[in-house]
Amino acid sequence: MCLSGSVVRGFDFHSDEAAHCAAKHWDEIREVVNPKLSMMSGVLPKEGAKKVKALLNGASELPVNPPPRDWLGKAADAVPEALMSLFGKDIIEKCVNEMKSKDKK
C-alpha cells in the first residue's frame, strides 16, 4: 500500500505556503531532485512512477520554471511518504517553518 505523500507528518504539500516555498526555492529543488529522477522508476512504486512521469510530460528533469500551484500536491500524492525527502520535502518544509516562525514574531 502506498501512503499519500501530500500530507507528511502534518506537512501539507497542497498549502499555499508550500507552493510559495517551492516556487521560491525552485532552482535549489531542481538541483536536488533532477539527478534522482533517472532512478525514479526503480525507487517509486510503479503507479507513483507513472504519475510523476505524467507530471513531467515525459521529460527527464523538472521544468525550468516553477509549475502551477497544484503541481506540487500532485507530485507529493505520487511519492510515498518515506521518499518525500528525496524529492525536495526538506527544502520546502524548512522554508514553510521559517515563514511560520516570522509570522509568530
PDB file of C-alpha atoms in Angstrom:
ATOM      1  CA  MET A   1       0.000   0.000   0.000  1.00  0.00           C
ATOM      2  CA  CYS A   2       1.352   3.431  -0.938  1.00  0.00           C
ATOM      3  CA  LEU A   3       0.726   6.179   1.577  1.00  0.00           C
ATOM      4  CA  SER A   4      -0.095   9.553   0.106  1.00  0.00           C
ATOM      5  CA  GLY A   5       2.765  11.983   0.382  1.00  0.00           C
ATOM      6  CA  SER A   6       0.625  15.112   0.124  1.00  0.00           C
ATOM      7  CA  VAL A   7       0.412  15.364   3.905  1.00  0.00           C
ATOM      8  CA  VAL A   8       3.627  14.149   5.503  1.00  0.00           C
ATOM      9  CA  ARG A   9       3.724  14.192   9.306  1.00  0.00           C
ATOM     10  CA  GLY A  10       1.488  17.248   9.417  1.00  0.00           C
ATOM     11  CA  PHE A  11       3.120  18.942   6.437  1.00  0.00           C
ATOM     12  CA  ASP A  12       0.633  19.768   3.677  1.00  0.00           C
ATOM     13  CA  PHE A  13       2.082  19.981   0.177  1.00  0.00           C
ATOM     14  CA  HIS A  14      -1.242  21.384  -1.066  1.00  0.00           C
ATOM     15  CA  SER A  15      -0.930  24.509   1.108  1.00  0.00           C
ATOM     16  CA  ASP A  16      -0.343  27.999  -0.222  1.00  0.00           C
ATOM     17  CA  GLU A  17       2.803  28.190   1.912  1.00  0.00           C
ATOM     18  CA  ALA A  18       4.256  25.030   0.375  1.00  0.00           C
ATOM     19  CA  ALA A  19       3.506  26.287  -3.136  1.00  0.00           C
ATOM     20  CA  HIS A  20       5.116  29.648  -2.326  1.00  0.00           C
ATOM     21  CA  CYS A  21       8.230  27.991  -0.891  1.00  0.00           C
ATOM     22  CA  ALA A  22       8.550  25.563  -3.786  1.00  0.00           C
ATOM     23  CA  ALA A  23       8.433  28.456  -6.250  1.00  0.00           C
ATOM     24  CA  LYS A  24      10.874  30.499  -4.150  1.00  0.00           C
ATOM     25  CA  HIS A  25      13.390  27.633  -3.942  1.00  0.00           C
ATOM     26  CA  TRP A  26      12.665  26.017  -7.304  1.00  0.00           C
ATOM     27  CA  ASP A  27      16.263  26.201  -8.577  1.00  0.00           C
ATOM     28  CA  GLU A  28      17.525  24.513  -5.403  1.00  0.00           C
ATOM     29  CA  ILE A  29      14.805  21.855  -5.628  1.00  0.00           C
ATOM     30  CA  ARG A  30      15.683  21.176  -9.265  1.00  0.00           C
ATOM     31  CA  GLU A  31      19.343  20.802  -8.291  1.00  0.00           C
ATOM     32  CA  VAL A  32      18.468  18.195  -5.657  1.00  0.00           C
ATOM     33  CA  VAL A  33      15.712  16.353  -7.499  1.00  0.00           C
ATOM     34  CA  ASN A  34      16.864  16.212 -11.138  1.00  0.00           C
ATOM     35  CA  PRO A  35      19.773  13.798 -10.537  1.00  0.00           C
ATOM     36  CA  LYS A  36      17.359  11.456  -8.729  1.00  0.00           C
ATOM     37  CA  LEU A  37      14.707  11.385 -11.436  1.00  0.00           C
ATOM     38  CA  SER A  38      16.627   8.841 -13.501  1.00  0.00           C
ATOM     39  CA  MET A  39      16.345   6.310 -10.652  1.00  0.00           C
ATOM     40  CA  MET A  40      12.694   7.129 -10.061  1.00  0.00           C
ATOM     41  CA  SER A  41      11.309   4.025 -11.736  1.00  0.00           C
ATOM     42  CA  GLY A  42      13.464   1.803  -9.513  1.00  0.00           C
ATOM     43  CA  VAL A  43      12.583   3.621  -6.281  1.00  0.00           C
ATOM     44  CA  LEU A  44       8.934   4.569  -6.621  1.00  0.00           C
ATOM     45  CA  PRO A  45       6.068   2.116  -6.793  1.00  0.00           C
ATOM     46  CA  LYS A  46       5.021   1.547 -10.414  1.00  0.00           C
ATOM     47  CA  GLU A  47       1.881   3.694 -10.133  1.00  0.00           C
ATOM     48  CA  GLY A  48       3.796   6.542  -8.463  1.00  0.00           C
ATOM     49  CA  ALA A  49       6.492   6.489 -11.147  1.00  0.00           C
ATOM     50  CA  LYS A  50       3.780   6.677 -13.838  1.00  0.00           C
ATOM     51  CA  LYS A  51       2.171   9.666 -12.108  1.00  0.00           C
ATOM     52  CA  VAL A  52       5.478  11.532 -11.780  1.00  0.00           C
ATOM     53  CA  LYS A  53       6.351  10.798 -15.407  1.00  0.00           C
ATOM     54  CA  ALA A  54       2.958  12.178 -16.454  1.00  0.00           C
ATOM     55  CA  LEU A  55       3.518  15.317 -14.331  1.00  0.00           C
ATOM     56  CA  LEU A  56       6.849  15.808 -16.098  1.00  0.00           C
ATOM     57  CA  ASN A  57       5.201  15.310 -19.500  1.00  0.00           C
ATOM     58  CA  GLY A  58       7.775  12.602 -20.194  1.00  0.00           C
ATOM     59  CA  ALA A  59      10.735  14.943 -19.538  1.00  0.00           C
ATOM     60  CA  SER A  60      13.777  13.675 -17.653  1.00  0.00           C
ATOM     61  CA  GLU A  61      14.056  16.819 -15.494  1.00  0.00           C
ATOM     62  CA  LEU A  62      11.815  19.152 -13.548  1.00  0.00           C
ATOM     63  CA  PRO A  63      10.639  22.150 -15.582  1.00  0.00           C
ATOM     64  CA  VAL A  64      12.921  25.207 -15.538  1.00  0.00           C
ATOM     65  CA  ASN A  65      10.137  27.461 -14.265  1.00  0.00           C
ATOM     66  CA  PRO A  66       8.084  26.568 -11.197  1.00  0.00           C
ATOM     67  CA  PRO A  67       4.963  24.666 -12.267  1.00  0.00           C
ATOM     68  CA  PRO A  68       1.391  25.677 -11.346  1.00  0.00           C
ATOM     69  CA  ARG A  69       0.446  25.650  -7.664  1.00  0.00           C
ATOM     70  CA  ASP A  70      -1.444  22.334  -7.779  1.00  0.00           C
ATOM     71  CA  TRP A  71       1.526  20.511  -9.376  1.00  0.00           C
ATOM     72  CA  LEU A  72       3.360  20.211  -6.054  1.00  0.00           C
ATOM     73  CA  GLY A  73       0.430  18.481  -4.358  1.00  0.00           C
ATOM     74  CA  LYS A  74       0.029  16.103  -7.292  1.00  0.00           C
ATOM     75  CA  ALA A  75       3.729  15.250  -7.158  1.00  0.00           C
ATOM     76  CA  ALA A  76       3.510  14.643  -3.405  1.00  0.00           C
ATOM     77  CA  ASP A  77       0.495  12.388  -3.946  1.00  0.00           C
ATOM     78  CA  ALA A  78       2.591  10.256  -6.324  1.00  0.00           C
ATOM     79  CA  VAL A  79       5.552   9.803  -3.967  1.00  0.00           C
ATOM     80  CA  PRO A  80       5.289   7.641  -0.826  1.00  0.00           C
ATOM     81  CA  GLU A  81       5.796   9.446   2.474  1.00  0.00           C
ATOM     82  CA  ALA A  82       9.102   7.689   3.190  1.00  0.00           C
ATOM     83  CA  LEU A  83      10.621   9.033  -0.036  1.00  0.00           C
ATOM     84  CA  MET A  84       9.464  12.644   0.117  1.00  0.00           C
ATOM     85  CA  SER A  85      12.794  13.901   1.483  1.00  0.00           C
ATOM     86  CA  LEU A  86      14.440  12.659  -1.731  1.00  0.00           C
ATOM     87  CA  PHE A  87      12.144  14.922  -3.693  1.00  0.00           C
ATOM     88  CA  GLY A  88      12.642  18.326  -2.065  1.00  0.00           C
ATOM     89  CA  LYS A  89      10.491  17.996   1.054  1.00  0.00           C
ATOM     90  CA  ASP A  90      13.256  19.214   3.364  1.00  0.00           C
ATOM     91  CA  ILE A  91      13.802  22.406   1.352  1.00  0.00           C
ATOM     92  CA  ILE A  92      10.107  23.252   1.223  1.00  0.00           C
ATOM     93  CA  GLU A  93       9.428  22.319   4.842  1.00  0.00           C
ATOM     94  CA  LYS A  94      12.335  24.449   6.100  1.00  0.00           C
ATOM     95  CA  CYS A  95      11.044  27.461   4.187  1.00  0.00           C
ATOM     96  CA  VAL A  96       7.480  26.992   5.472  1.00  0.00           C
ATOM     97  CA  ASN A  97       8.731  26.661   9.048  1.00  0.00           C
ATOM     98  CA  GLU A  98      10.762  29.852   8.645  1.00  0.00           C
ATOM     99  CA  MET A  99       7.661  31.642   7.328  1.00  0.00           C
ATOM    100  CA  LYS A 100       5.605  30.448  10.288  1.00  0.00           C
ATOM    101  CA  SER A 101       8.350  31.485  12.690  1.00  0.00           C
ATOM    102  CA  LYS A 102       8.410  35.007  11.250  1.00  0.00           C
ATOM    103  CA  ASP A 103       4.623  35.225  11.453  1.00  0.00           C
ATOM    104  CA  LYS A 104       4.731  34.465  15.177  1.00  0.00           C
ATOM    105  CA  LYS A 105       7.100  37.367  15.866  1.00  0.00           C
TER     106      LYS A 105
END
